[in-house]
């Protein structure tokens, strides 16, 4: 059974650009959540999607957006990149959003120059 | 005050020692997760608890719902157990958002 796949694994962008990150959950999982991890702030919640609907959103500016497709794959987009957006972006999937075990991808490491 | 508090923040022990990491939370939860992250690595789920106790190999996790407290124990610790251990809860009052503890950095010396 394939795990959670995140692409790309590494990317470098410059300030002002935009970026799209992809997350393919484990087959059968309908819940996908996104997290930002930085050395200073630790892990912070970005969004959660279940059956193509955003169920929760963290305290991030509107430059951060996401969506989920009918096959449960999810994308997140960050527009007008800032230096502070440099982070590891992690995606997790589960079959049940309340009590399901979480399965994490390896993450997408974004560097903004 | 953070909704999820972990202790200790850092822990260094000798190989073979019994390790305990604690997690206290202040919100109503549907589940509590214990997760492991190795340096530069991804996050791996160790346990998902909604009640009682679970055991997997040398790892044991317990939760006391009434006291809003959970513990992660490692028996016969080994240097490969060195990692950051994170407690996270599904908060019922925020539409089941996952709230993270700050993590416990564990170093096991040979």
mmCIF file of C-alpha atoms in Angstrom:
data_model
loop_
_atom_site.group_PDB
_atom_site.id
_atom_site.type_symbol
_atom_site.label_atom_id
_atom_site.label_comp_id
_atom_site.label_asym_id
_atom_site.label_seq_id
_atom_site.Cartn_x
_atom_site.Cartn_y
_atom_site.Cartn_z
ATOM 1 C CA UNK A 1 0.000 0.000 0.000
ATOM 2 C CA UNK A 2 1.596 3.261 -1.106
ATOM 3 C CA UNK A 3 2.159 5.896 1.547
ATOM 4 C CA UNK A 4 1.422 9.597 1.433
ATOM 5 C CA UNK A 5 3.283 11.196 -1.456
ATOM 6 C CA UNK A 6 4.277 14.836 -1.490
ATOM 7 C CA UNK A 7 5.756 16.622 -4.460
ATOM 8 C CA UNK A 8 8.054 18.325 -5.002
ATOM 9 C CA UNK A 9 10.360 17.312 -2.151
ATOM 10 C CA UNK A 10 12.579 20.360 -2.453
ATOM 11 C CA UNK A 11 12.139 23.681 -4.162
ATOM 12 C CA UNK A 12 13.719 27.084 -4.215
ATOM 13 C CA UNK A 13 11.755 30.204 -5.060
ATOM 14 C CA UNK A 14 12.347 33.933 -4.872
ATOM 15 C CA UNK A 15 10.288 36.512 -3.028
ATOM 16 C CA UNK A 16 7.098 37.458 -4.822
ATOM 17 C CA UNK A 17 6.759 34.177 -6.684
ATOM 18 C CA UNK A 18 4.061 31.656 -6.019
ATOM 19 C CA UNK A 19 4.280 27.926 -5.362
ATOM 20 C CA UNK A 20 1.981 24.923 -5.553
ATOM 21 C CA UNK A 21 2.592 21.812 -3.461
ATOM 22 C CA UNK A 22 0.854 18.486 -4.002
ATOM 23 C CA UNK A 23 -0.174 15.715 -1.641
ATOM 24 C CA UNK A 24 -1.509 12.302 -2.664
ATOM 25 C CA UNK A 25 -3.035 10.524 0.344
ATOM 26 C CA UNK A 26 -3.129 6.819 1.033
ATOM 27 C CA UNK A 27 -5.754 5.133 -1.105
ATOM 28 C CA UNK A 28 -9.125 5.278 0.624
ATOM 29 C CA UNK A 29 -8.213 8.170 2.902
ATOM 30 C CA UNK A 30 -10.518 11.140 2.472
ATOM 31 C CA UNK A 31 -9.044 13.432 5.119
ATOM 32 C CA UNK A 32 -5.968 15.476 4.216
ATOM 33 C CA UNK A 33 -4.374 18.090 6.437
ATOM 34 C CA UNK A 34 -1.434 20.419 5.901
ATOM 35 C CA UNK A 35 1.124 21.716 8.375
ATOM 36 C CA UNK A 36 4.018 24.146 8.296
ATOM 37 C CA UNK A 37 7.138 23.324 10.293
ATOM 38 C CA UNK A 38 9.796 25.929 11.031
ATOM 39 C CA UNK A 39 12.593 25.872 13.623
ATOM 40 C CA UNK A 40 11.182 28.909 15.369
ATOM 41 C CA UNK A 41 7.442 28.183 15.346
ATOM 42 C CA UNK A 42 7.386 24.395 15.381
ATOM 43 C CA UNK A 43 4.424 22.688 13.741
ATOM 44 C CA UNK A 44 1.497 24.865 12.781
ATOM 45 C CA UNK A 45 -1.800 23.821 11.257
ATOM 46 C CA UNK A 46 -2.634 25.205 7.818
ATOM 47 C CA UNK A 47 -5.805 23.500 6.557
ATOM 48 C CA UNK A 48 -7.824 20.342 6.657
ATOM 49 C CA UNK A 49 -9.897 18.896 3.830
ATOM 50 C CA UNK A 50 -12.411 16.090 3.902
ATOM 51 C CA UNK A 51 -14.365 14.935 0.870
ATOM 52 C CA UNK A 52 -13.319 18.004 -1.148
ATOM 53 C CA UNK A 53 -14.509 20.437 1.541
ATOM 54 C CA UNK A 54 -12.281 22.592 3.704
ATOM 55 C CA UNK A 55 -13.209 21.656 7.273
ATOM 56 C CA UNK A 56 -10.687 23.785 9.122
ATOM 57 C CA UNK A 57 -8.233 26.567 8.488
ATOM 58 C CA UNK A 58 -5.345 27.725 10.628
ATOM 59 C CA UNK A 59 -4.226 31.282 11.329
ATOM 60 C CA UNK A 60 -2.376 31.957 8.123
ATOM 61 C CA UNK A 61 -2.827 34.904 5.741
ATOM 62 C CA UNK A 62 -4.948 34.634 2.638
ATOM 63 C CA UNK A 63 -1.808 34.056 0.557
ATOM 64 C CA UNK A 64 -2.066 30.454 1.710
ATOM 65 C CA UNK A 65 -4.812 28.500 0.001
ATOM 66 C CA UNK A 66 -5.629 24.911 -0.752
ATOM 67 C CA UNK A 67 -8.061 22.542 -2.340
ATOM 68 C CA UNK A 68 -8.918 18.884 -2.537
ATOM 69 C CA UNK A 69 -9.917 16.989 -5.635
ATOM 70 C CA UNK A 70 -12.468 14.220 -6.074
ATOM 71 C CA UNK A 71 -9.695 11.588 -5.878
ATOM 72 C CA UNK A 72 -8.705 13.064 -2.455
ATOM 73 C CA UNK A 73 -5.434 14.471 -3.760
ATOM 74 C CA UNK A 74 -4.809 17.886 -2.316
ATOM 75 C CA UNK A 75 -2.820 20.931 -3.331
ATOM 76 C CA UNK A 76 -1.768 23.972 -1.406
ATOM 77 C CA UNK A 77 -0.717 27.247 -2.948
ATOM 78 C CA UNK A 78 1.273 30.095 -1.513
ATOM 79 C CA UNK A 79 1.234 33.338 -3.465
ATOM 80 C CA UNK A 80 3.528 36.349 -3.177
ATOM 81 C CA UNK A 81 6.155 34.390 -1.317
ATOM 82 C CA UNK A 82 7.978 35.966 1.607
ATOM 83 C CA UNK A 83 11.264 34.953 3.191
ATOM 84 C CA UNK A 84 9.359 33.762 6.263
ATOM 85 C CA UNK A 85 7.505 31.183 4.187
ATOM 86 C CA UNK A 86 10.675 29.092 4.048
ATOM 87 C CA UNK A 87 9.681 25.909 5.852
ATOM 88 C CA UNK A 88 8.954 22.229 5.647
ATOM 89 C CA UNK A 89 5.360 21.724 4.524
ATOM 90 C CA UNK A 90 3.896 18.449 5.693
ATOM 91 C CA UNK A 91 0.769 16.698 4.579
ATOM 92 C CA UNK A 92 -1.060 13.998 6.539
ATOM 93 C CA UNK A 93 -3.904 11.724 5.555
ATOM 94 C CA UNK A 94 -6.317 9.613 7.570
ATOM 95 C CA UNK A 95 -9.452 7.609 6.850
ATOM 96 C CA UNK A 96 -11.384 9.355 9.620
ATOM 97 C CA UNK A 97 -10.858 12.980 10.593
ATOM 98 C CA UNK A 98 -11.938 12.486 14.224
ATOM 99 C CA UNK A 99 -10.156 9.330 15.356
ATOM 100 C CA UNK A 100 -8.173 8.075 12.398
ATOM 101 C CA UNK A 101 -4.468 7.338 12.614
ATOM 102 C CA UNK A 102 -2.391 9.954 10.847
ATOM 103 C CA UNK A 103 -0.008 9.089 8.031
ATOM 104 C CA UNK A 104 2.486 11.770 7.045
ATOM 105 C CA UNK A 105 4.312 12.424 3.833
ATOM 106 C CA UNK A 106 8.034 13.224 3.772
ATOM 107 C CA UNK A 107 7.260 16.879 3.269
ATOM 108 C CA UNK A 108 8.104 19.579 0.748
ATOM 109 C CA UNK A 109 10.996 21.770 1.812
ATOM 110 C CA UNK A 110 10.542 25.281 0.465
ATOM 111 C CA UNK A 111 13.349 27.827 0.475
ATOM 112 C CA UNK A 112 12.482 31.413 -0.401
ATOM 113 C CA UNK A 113 15.413 33.617 -1.406
ATOM 114 C CA UNK B 1 -1.108 28.859 28.312
ATOM 115 C CA UNK B 2 -0.705 26.292 25.557
ATOM 116 C CA UNK B 3 -3.534 23.815 25.127
ATOM 117 C CA UNK B 4 -1.038 20.940 24.904
ATOM 118 C CA UNK B 5 1.921 20.840 27.256
ATOM 119 C CA UNK B 6 4.712 18.294 27.027
ATOM 120 C CA UNK B 7 7.400 17.509 29.537
ATOM 121 C CA UNK B 8 10.291 17.333 29.612
ATOM 122 C CA UNK B 9 11.353 19.497 26.677
ATOM 123 C CA UNK B 10 14.705 17.732 26.509
ATOM 124 C CA UNK B 11 15.747 14.363 27.877
ATOM 125 C CA UNK B 12 19.131 12.650 27.752
ATOM 126 C CA UNK B 13 19.423 9.101 29.053
ATOM 127 C CA UNK B 14 21.709 6.098 28.879
ATOM 128 C CA UNK B 15 20.948 3.101 26.716
ATOM 129 C CA UNK B 16 18.691 0.665 28.516
ATOM 130 C CA UNK B 17 16.930 3.206 30.693
ATOM 131 C CA UNK B 18 13.148 3.410 31.030
ATOM 132 C CA UNK B 19 11.888 6.626 29.455
ATOM 133 C CA UNK B 20 8.675 8.527 30.221
ATOM 134 C CA UNK B 21 7.384 11.528 28.311
ATOM 135 C CA UNK B 22 4.282 13.309 29.549
ATOM 136 C CA UNK B 23 1.537 15.220 27.791
ATOM 137 C CA UNK B 24 -1.207 17.294 29.399
ATOM 138 C CA UNK B 25 -3.998 19.000 27.527
ATOM 139 C CA UNK B 26 -6.734 21.427 28.464
ATOM 140 C CA UNK B 27 -9.330 20.896 25.718
ATOM 141 C CA UNK B 28 -11.921 18.242 25.008
ATOM 142 C CA UNK B 29 -10.509 15.742 22.567
ATOM 143 C CA UNK B 30 -11.642 12.990 20.251
ATOM 144 C CA UNK B 31 -8.163 11.470 20.035
ATOM 145 C CA UNK B 32 -4.560 11.946 21.144
ATOM 146 C CA UNK B 33 -1.626 11.135 18.902
ATOM 147 C CA UNK B 34 1.964 10.330 19.756
ATOM 148 C CA UNK B 35 4.314 10.991 16.866
ATOM 149 C CA UNK B 36 8.042 10.597 16.262
ATOM 150 C CA UNK B 37 10.339 12.721 14.136
ATOM 151 C CA UNK B 38 13.984 11.881 13.522
ATOM 152 C CA UNK B 39 16.402 14.726 12.662
ATOM 153 C CA UNK B 40 15.808 15.799 9.099
ATOM 154 C CA UNK B 41 13.137 13.159 8.776
ATOM 155 C CA UNK B 42 9.436 12.939 8.321
ATOM 156 C CA UNK B 43 6.870 12.343 11.025
ATOM 157 C CA UNK B 44 5.770 8.850 11.937
ATOM 158 C CA UNK B 45 2.645 8.032 13.889
ATOM 159 C CA UNK B 46 3.345 5.887 16.940
ATOM 160 C CA UNK B 47 -0.046 5.708 18.615
ATOM 161 C CA UNK B 48 -3.549 7.066 18.352
ATOM 162 C CA UNK B 49 -5.421 6.884 21.661
ATOM 163 C CA UNK B 50 -8.939 7.709 22.682
ATOM 164 C CA UNK B 51 -8.868 5.694 25.912
ATOM 165 C CA UNK B 52 -6.806 3.226 27.901
ATOM 166 C CA UNK B 53 -3.422 1.898 26.914
ATOM 167 C CA UNK B 54 -1.642 0.664 23.810
ATOM 168 C CA UNK B 55 1.617 -1.232 23.394
ATOM 169 C CA UNK B 56 3.793 -1.663 20.350
ATOM 170 C CA UNK B 57 7.113 -3.394 20.859
ATOM 171 C CA UNK B 58 9.059 -1.420 23.450
ATOM 172 C CA UNK B 59 6.668 1.518 23.314
ATOM 173 C CA UNK B 60 3.671 1.938 25.613
ATOM 174 C CA UNK B 61 1.195 4.798 25.562
ATOM 175 C CA UNK B 62 -1.468 5.509 28.159
ATOM 176 C CA UNK B 63 -4.184 8.099 28.441
ATOM 177 C CA UNK B 64 -6.330 9.256 31.357
ATOM 178 C CA UNK B 65 -9.279 11.110 29.882
ATOM 179 C CA UNK B 66 -10.552 12.387 33.246
ATOM 180 C CA UNK B 67 -7.177 13.873 34.147
ATOM 181 C CA UNK B 68 -6.460 14.997 30.557
ATOM 182 C CA UNK B 69 -3.054 13.413 30.645
ATOM 183 C CA UNK B 70 -1.119 10.941 28.536
ATOM 184 C CA UNK B 71 2.268 9.304 28.881
ATOM 185 C CA UNK B 72 4.592 7.659 26.402
ATOM 186 C CA UNK B 73 6.979 5.079 27.819
ATOM 187 C CA UNK B 74 9.998 3.504 26.146
ATOM 188 C CA UNK B 75 11.398 0.376 27.758
ATOM 189 C CA UNK B 76 15.016 -0.746 27.253
ATOM 190 C CA UNK B 77 15.831 2.461 25.386
ATOM 191 C CA UNK B 78 18.269 2.316 22.475
ATOM 192 C CA UNK B 79 20.253 5.035 20.644
ATOM 193 C CA UNK B 80 17.975 4.575 17.624
ATOM 194 C CA UNK B 81 15.116 5.864 19.803
ATOM 195 C CA UNK B 82 16.788 9.290 19.725
ATOM 196 C CA UNK B 83 14.244 11.579 18.102
ATOM 197 C CA UNK B 84 11.690 14.260 18.843
ATOM 198 C CA UNK B 85 8.465 12.864 20.293
ATOM 199 C CA UNK B 86 5.365 14.945 19.752
ATOM 200 C CA UNK B 87 1.970 14.795 21.392
ATOM 201 C CA UNK B 88 -0.975 16.159 19.415
ATOM 202 C CA UNK B 89 -4.694 16.218 20.152
ATOM 203 C CA UNK B 90 -7.835 16.482 18.065
ATOM 204 C CA UNK B 91 -9.655 19.417 19.654
ATOM 205 C CA UNK B 92 -13.433 18.910 19.676
ATOM 206 C CA UNK B 93 -14.027 22.609 20.330
ATOM 207 C CA UNK B 94 -12.218 23.748 17.205
ATOM 208 C CA UNK B 95 -13.848 21.381 14.744
ATOM 209 C CA UNK B 96 -11.301 18.664 15.449
ATOM 210 C CA UNK B 97 -8.270 20.736 14.554
ATOM 211 C CA UNK B 98 -4.994 18.991 15.439
ATOM 212 C CA UNK B 99 -3.201 20.917 18.190
ATOM 213 C CA UNK B 100 0.470 20.138 18.666
ATOM 214 C CA UNK B 101 2.663 19.992 21.717
ATOM 215 C CA UNK B 102 6.120 21.541 21.458
ATOM 216 C CA UNK B 103 7.812 18.149 21.372
ATOM 217 C CA UNK B 104 10.341 16.346 23.568
ATOM 218 C CA UNK B 105 13.846 15.929 22.206
ATOM 219 C CA UNK B 106 15.168 12.558 23.385
ATOM 220 C CA UNK B 107 18.824 11.567 23.179
ATOM 221 C CA UNK B 108 19.848 8.049 24.165
ATOM 222 C CA UNK B 109 23.571 7.639 24.722
ATOM 223 C CA UNK B 110 25.235 4.274 24.139
#
